[in-house]
mmCIF file of C-alpha atoms in Angstrom:
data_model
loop_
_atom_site.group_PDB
_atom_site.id
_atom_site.type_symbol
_atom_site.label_atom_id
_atom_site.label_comp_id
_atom_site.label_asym_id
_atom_site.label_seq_id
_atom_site.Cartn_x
_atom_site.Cartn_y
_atom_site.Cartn_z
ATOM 1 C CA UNK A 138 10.123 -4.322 19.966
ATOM 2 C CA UNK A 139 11.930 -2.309 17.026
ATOM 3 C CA UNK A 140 10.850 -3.106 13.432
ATOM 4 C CA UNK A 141 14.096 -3.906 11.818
ATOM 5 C CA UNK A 142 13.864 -3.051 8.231
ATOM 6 C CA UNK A 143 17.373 -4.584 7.130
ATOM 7 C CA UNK A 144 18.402 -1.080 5.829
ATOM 8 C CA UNK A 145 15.252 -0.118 4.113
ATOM 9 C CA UNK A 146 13.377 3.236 4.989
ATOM 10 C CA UNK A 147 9.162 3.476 4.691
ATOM 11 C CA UNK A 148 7.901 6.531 4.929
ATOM 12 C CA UNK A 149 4.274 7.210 5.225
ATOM 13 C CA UNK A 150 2.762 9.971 2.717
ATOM 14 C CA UNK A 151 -0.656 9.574 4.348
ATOM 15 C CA UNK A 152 -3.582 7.552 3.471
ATOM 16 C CA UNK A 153 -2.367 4.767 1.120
ATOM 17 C CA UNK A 154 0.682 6.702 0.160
ATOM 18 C CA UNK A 155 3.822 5.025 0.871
ATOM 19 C CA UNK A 156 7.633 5.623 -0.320
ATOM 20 C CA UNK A 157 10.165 2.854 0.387
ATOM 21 C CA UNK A 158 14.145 3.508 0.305
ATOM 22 C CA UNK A 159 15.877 0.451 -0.193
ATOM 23 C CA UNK A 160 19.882 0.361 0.503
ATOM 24 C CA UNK A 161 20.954 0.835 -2.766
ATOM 25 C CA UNK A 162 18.821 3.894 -2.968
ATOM 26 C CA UNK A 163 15.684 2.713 -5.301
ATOM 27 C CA UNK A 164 12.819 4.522 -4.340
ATOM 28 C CA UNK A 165 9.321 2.962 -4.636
ATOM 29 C CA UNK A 166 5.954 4.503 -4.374
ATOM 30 C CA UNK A 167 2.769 2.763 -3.427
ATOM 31 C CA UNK A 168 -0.500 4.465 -4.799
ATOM 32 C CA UNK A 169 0.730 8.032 -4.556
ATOM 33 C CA UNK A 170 -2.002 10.605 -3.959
ATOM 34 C CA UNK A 171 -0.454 13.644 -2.924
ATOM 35 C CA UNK A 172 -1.166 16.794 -4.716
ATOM 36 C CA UNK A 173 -4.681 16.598 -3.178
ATOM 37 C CA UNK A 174 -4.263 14.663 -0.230
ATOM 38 C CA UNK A 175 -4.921 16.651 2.863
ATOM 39 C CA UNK A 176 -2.725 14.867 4.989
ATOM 40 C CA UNK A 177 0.405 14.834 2.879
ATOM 41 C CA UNK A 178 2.768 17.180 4.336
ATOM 42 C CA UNK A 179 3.831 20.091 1.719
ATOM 43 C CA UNK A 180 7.518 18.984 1.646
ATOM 44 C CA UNK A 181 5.790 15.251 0.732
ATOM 45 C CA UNK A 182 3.548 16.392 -2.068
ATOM 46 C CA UNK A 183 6.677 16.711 -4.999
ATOM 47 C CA UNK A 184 9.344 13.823 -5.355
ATOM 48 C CA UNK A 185 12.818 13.792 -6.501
ATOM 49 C CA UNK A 186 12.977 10.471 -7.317
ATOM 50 C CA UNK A 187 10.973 8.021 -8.107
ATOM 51 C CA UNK A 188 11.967 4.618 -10.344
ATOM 52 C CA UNK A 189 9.046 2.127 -9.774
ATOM 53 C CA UNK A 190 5.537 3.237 -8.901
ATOM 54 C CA UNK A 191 2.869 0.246 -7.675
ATOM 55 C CA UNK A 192 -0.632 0.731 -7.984
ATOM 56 C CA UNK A 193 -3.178 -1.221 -5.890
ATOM 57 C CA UNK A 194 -6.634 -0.406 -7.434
ATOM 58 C CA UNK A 195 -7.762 2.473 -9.962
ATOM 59 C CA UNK A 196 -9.553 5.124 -7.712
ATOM 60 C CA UNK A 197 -8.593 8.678 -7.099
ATOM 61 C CA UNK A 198 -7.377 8.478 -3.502
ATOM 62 C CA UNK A 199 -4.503 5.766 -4.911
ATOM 63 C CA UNK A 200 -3.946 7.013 -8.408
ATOM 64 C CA UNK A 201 -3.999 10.839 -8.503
ATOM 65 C CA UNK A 202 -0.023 11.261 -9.133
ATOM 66 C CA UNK A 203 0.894 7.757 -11.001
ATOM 67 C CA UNK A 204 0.509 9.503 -14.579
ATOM 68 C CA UNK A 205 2.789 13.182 -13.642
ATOM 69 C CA UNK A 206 5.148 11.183 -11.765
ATOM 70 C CA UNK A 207 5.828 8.319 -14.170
ATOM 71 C CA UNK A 208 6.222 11.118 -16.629
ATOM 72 C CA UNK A 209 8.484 13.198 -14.796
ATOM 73 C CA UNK A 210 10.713 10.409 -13.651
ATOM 74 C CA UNK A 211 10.905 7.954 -16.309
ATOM 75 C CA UNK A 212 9.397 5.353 -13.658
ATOM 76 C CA UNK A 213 8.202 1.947 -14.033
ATOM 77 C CA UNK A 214 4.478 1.375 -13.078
ATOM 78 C CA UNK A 215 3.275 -1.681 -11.833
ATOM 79 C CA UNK A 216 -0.616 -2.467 -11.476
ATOM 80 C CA UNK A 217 -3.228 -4.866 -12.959
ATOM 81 C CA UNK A 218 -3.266 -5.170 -16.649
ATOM 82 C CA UNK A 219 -6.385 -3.283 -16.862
ATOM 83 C CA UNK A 220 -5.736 -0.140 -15.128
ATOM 84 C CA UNK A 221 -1.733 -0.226 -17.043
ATOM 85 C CA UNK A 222 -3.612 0.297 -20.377
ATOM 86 C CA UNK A 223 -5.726 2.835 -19.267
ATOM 87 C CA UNK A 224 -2.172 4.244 -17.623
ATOM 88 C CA UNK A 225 -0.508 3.645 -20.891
ATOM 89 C CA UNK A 226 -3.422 5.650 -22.509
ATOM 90 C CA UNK A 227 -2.208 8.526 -20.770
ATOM 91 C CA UNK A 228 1.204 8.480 -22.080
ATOM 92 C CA UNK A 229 3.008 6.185 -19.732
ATOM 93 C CA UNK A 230 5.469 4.350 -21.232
ATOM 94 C CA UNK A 231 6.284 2.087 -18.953
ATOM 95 C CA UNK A 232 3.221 0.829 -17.168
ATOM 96 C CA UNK A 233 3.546 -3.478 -16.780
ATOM 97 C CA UNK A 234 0.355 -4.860 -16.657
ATOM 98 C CA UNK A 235 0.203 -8.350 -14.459
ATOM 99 C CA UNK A 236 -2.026 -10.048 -12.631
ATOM 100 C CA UNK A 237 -3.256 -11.563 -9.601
ATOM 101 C CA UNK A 238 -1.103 -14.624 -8.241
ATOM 102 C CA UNK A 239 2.129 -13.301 -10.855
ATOM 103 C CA UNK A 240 5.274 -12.270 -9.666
ATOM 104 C CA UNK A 241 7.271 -9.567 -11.675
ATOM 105 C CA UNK A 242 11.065 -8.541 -10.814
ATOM 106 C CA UNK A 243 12.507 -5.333 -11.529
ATOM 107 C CA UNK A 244 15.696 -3.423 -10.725
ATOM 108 C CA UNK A 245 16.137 -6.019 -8.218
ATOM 109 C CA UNK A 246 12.709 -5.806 -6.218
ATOM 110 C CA UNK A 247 10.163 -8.661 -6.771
ATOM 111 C CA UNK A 248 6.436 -7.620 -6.354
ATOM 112 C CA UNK A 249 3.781 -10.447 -5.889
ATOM 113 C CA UNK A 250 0.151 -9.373 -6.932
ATOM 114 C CA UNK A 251 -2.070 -10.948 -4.105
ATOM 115 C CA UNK A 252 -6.253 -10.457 -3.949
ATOM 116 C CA UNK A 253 -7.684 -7.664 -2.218
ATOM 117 C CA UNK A 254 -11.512 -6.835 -1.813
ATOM 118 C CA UNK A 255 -13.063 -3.667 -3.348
ATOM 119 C CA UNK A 256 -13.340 -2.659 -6.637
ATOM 120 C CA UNK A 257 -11.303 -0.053 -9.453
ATOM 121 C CA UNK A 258 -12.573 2.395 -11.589
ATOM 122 C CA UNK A 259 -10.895 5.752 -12.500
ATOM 123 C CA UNK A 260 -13.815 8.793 -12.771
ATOM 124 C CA UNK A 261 -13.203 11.418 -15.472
ATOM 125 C CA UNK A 262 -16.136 13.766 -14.816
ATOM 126 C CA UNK A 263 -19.157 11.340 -15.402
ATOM 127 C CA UNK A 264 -17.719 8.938 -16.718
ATOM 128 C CA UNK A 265 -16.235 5.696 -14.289
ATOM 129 C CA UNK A 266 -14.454 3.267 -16.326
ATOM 130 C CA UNK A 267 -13.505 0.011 -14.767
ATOM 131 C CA UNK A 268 -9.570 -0.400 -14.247
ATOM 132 C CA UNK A 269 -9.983 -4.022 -13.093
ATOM 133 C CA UNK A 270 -10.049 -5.363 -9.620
ATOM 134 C CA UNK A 271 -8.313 -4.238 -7.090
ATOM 135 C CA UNK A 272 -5.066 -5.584 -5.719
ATOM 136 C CA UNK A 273 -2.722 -5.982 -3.388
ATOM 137 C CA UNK A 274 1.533 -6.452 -3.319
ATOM 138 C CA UNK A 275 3.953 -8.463 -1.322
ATOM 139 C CA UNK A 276 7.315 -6.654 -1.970
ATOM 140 C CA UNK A 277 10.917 -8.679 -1.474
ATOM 141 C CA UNK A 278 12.763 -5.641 -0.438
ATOM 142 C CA UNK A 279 16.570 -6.086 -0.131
ATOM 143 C CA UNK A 280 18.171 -7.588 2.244
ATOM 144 C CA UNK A 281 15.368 -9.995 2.882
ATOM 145 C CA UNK A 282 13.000 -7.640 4.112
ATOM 146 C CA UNK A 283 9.266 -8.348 3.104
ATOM 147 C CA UNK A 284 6.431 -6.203 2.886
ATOM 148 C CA UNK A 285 2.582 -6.538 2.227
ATOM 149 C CA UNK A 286 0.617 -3.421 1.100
ATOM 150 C CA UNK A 287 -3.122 -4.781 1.658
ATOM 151 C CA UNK A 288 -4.259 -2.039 -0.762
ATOM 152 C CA UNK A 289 -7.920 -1.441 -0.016
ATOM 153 C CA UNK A 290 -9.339 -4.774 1.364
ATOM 154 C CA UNK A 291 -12.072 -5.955 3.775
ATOM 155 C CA UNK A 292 -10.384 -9.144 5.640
ATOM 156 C CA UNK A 293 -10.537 -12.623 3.708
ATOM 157 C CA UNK A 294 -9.610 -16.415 4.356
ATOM 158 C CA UNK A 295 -6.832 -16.538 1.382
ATOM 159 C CA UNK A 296 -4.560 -14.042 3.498
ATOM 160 C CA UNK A 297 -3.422 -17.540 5.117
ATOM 161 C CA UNK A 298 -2.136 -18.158 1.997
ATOM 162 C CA UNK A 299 -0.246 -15.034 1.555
ATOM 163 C CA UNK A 300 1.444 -15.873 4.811
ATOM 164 C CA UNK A 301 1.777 -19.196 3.707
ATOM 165 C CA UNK A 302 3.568 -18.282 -0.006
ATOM 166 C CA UNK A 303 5.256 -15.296 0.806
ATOM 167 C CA UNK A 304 5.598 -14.866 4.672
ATOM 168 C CA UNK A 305 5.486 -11.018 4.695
ATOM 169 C CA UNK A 306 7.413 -9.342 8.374
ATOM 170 C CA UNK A 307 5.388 -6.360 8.089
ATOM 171 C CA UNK A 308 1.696 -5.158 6.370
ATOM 172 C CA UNK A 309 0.257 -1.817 5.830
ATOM 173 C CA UNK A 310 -3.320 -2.291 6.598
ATOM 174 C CA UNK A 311 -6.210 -0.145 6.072
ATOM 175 C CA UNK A 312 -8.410 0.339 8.935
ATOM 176 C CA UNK A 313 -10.701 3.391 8.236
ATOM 177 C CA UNK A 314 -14.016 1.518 7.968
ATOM 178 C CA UNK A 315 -16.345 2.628 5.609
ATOM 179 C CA UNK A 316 -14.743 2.365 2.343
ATOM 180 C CA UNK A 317 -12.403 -0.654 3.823
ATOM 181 C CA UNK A 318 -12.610 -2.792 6.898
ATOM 182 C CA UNK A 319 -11.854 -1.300 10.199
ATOM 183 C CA UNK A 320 -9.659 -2.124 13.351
ATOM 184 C CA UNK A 321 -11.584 -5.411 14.003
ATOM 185 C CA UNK A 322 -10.729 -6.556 10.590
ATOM 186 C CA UNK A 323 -7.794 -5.730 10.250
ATOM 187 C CA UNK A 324 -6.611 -6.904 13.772
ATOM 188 C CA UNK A 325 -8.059 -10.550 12.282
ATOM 189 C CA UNK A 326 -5.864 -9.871 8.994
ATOM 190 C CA UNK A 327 -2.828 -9.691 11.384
ATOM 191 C CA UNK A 328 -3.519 -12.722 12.672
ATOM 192 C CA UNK A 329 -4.228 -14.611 9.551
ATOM 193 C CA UNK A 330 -0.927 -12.907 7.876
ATOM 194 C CA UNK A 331 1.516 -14.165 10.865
ATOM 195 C CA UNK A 332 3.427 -10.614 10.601
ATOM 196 C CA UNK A 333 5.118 -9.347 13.193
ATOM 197 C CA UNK A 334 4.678 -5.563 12.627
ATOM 198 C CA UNK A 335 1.557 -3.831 11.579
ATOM 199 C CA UNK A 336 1.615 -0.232 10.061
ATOM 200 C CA UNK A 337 -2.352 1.293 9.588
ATOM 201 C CA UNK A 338 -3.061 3.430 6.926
ATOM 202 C CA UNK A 339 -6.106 4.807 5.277
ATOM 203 C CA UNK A 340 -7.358 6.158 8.074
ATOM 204 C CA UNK A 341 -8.464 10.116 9.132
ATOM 205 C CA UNK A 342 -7.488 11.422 5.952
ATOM 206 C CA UNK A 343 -11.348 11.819 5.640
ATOM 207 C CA UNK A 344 -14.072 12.730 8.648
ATOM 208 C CA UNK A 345 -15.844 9.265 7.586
ATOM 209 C CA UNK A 346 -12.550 7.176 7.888
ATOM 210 C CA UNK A 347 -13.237 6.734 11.495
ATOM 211 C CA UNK A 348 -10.596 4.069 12.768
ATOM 212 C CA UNK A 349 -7.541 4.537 14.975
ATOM 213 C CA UNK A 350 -4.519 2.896 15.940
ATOM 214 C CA UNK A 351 -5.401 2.810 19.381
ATOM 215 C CA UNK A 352 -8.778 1.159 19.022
ATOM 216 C CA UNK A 353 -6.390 -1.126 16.529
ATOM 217 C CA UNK A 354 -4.136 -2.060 19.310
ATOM 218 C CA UNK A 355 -6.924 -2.855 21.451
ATOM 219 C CA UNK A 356 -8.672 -4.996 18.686
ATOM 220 C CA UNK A 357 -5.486 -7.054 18.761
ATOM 221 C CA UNK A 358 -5.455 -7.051 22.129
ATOM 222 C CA UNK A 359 -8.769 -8.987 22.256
ATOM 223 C CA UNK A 360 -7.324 -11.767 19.725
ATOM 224 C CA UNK A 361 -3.811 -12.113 21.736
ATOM 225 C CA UNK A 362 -1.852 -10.228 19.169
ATOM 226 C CA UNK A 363 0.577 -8.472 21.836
ATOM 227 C CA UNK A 364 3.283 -9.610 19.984
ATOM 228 C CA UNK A 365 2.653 -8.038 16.642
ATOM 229 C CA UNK A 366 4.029 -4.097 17.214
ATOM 230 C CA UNK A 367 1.535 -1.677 15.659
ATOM 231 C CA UNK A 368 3.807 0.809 14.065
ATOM 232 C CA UNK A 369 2.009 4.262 14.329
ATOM 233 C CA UNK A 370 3.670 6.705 11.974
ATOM 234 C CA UNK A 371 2.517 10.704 11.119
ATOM 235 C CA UNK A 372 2.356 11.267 7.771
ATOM 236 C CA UNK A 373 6.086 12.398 6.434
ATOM 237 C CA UNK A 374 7.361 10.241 8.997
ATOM 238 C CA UNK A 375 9.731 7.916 7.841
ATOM 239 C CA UNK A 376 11.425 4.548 9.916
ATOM 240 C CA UNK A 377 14.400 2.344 9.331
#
């Protein structure tokens, strides 16, 4: 099986980091941490364009970028109305504050804010203010193509009712463990999200993010999830 994409392009910054291409040439970033990121190729870490930037939760490892890039680019960001203030406190002009069960259109891409488990805070030395809860996106993608980005999330019950309201083809799942739930959970996650391709992420960016796509694919293969492709991408790889 070939993920078919509908004439979008994902590429895979490592960890979290994710750009999307669509057809007319928009370019999307989901939590961007790159400067620091040891897995982000060099050619990755700098962007030519960027025009909308979605942010799952405030920590480090998903926020380091958002602030130079916006700047640089003029871009939109889109994350929970907490962590957009504390964005818009750091000059960004255009950071669009929603919520949790809201849908928000812009330059023709819809983004759906669904729940995710973990929490936000952005540290500044000492100091870790909260940035409100973390979060996760369905994105309608041109062409009919759409996407979940689980953010940081252990598995829960209501990802029946993503599938159910929103029907996503594909999810980027996190299955490090530790800091997120691991292959097990996210094998169940599959299962409860009825996609048919699964790309994992936020994985051996760090020693103590210890899951693998293989041990992925063979968590699926307990549940009978043969059918759902694992899509296992290098970071700087793109698809579609």
């Amino acid at each position: 099986m070939v993920a078919d994409l509908k004439g979008n392009r994902i590429s895979w910054l490592g960890h979290a980091a994710f750009k999307i291409t669509t057809p007319s040439n928009k370019v999307i970033l989901i939590d961007p941490f790159l400067t620091h990121n040891p897995a982000t190729p060099a050619e990755a870490k700098k962007q030519d364009q960027v025009d909308l930037i979605l942010v799952t939760h405030g920590h480090g490892d998903h926020t380091e970028d958002v602030v130079s890039l916006a700047k640089a680019h003029n871009a939109e960001v889109v994350t929970i109305v907490e962590l957009a203030a504390w964005f818009g406190s750091k000059g960004v002009e255009n950071a669009v504050g929603m919520n949790k069960g809201g849908s928000y259109t812009s330059q023709g891409i819809t983004v759906h804010m669904t729940h995710a488990l973990h929490t936000g805070g952005v540290g500044e030395g000492n100091d870790f203010p909260y940035t409100g809860d973390a979060a996760g996106f369905v994105i309608d993608l041109e062409h009919g193509l759409s996407v979940y980005h689980a953010g940081d999330t252990a598995p829960f019950m209501d990802m029946q009712l993503i599938k159910e309201l929103y029907a996503p083809e594909l999810a980027m799942l996190p299955i490090g463990d530790f800091y997120t739930m691991g292959p097990k959970g996210a094998a169940i996650s599959a299962r409860m999200l009825g996609v048919k391709y699964v790309i994992p992420m936020h994985f051996g960016t760090f020693p103590i993010l210890v899951g693998t796509p293989a041990q992925l694919r063979e968590a699926m293969h307990k549940i009978n999830l043969d059918n759902v492709e694992v899509i296992e991408m290098k970071p700087g790889e793109t698809i579609g």
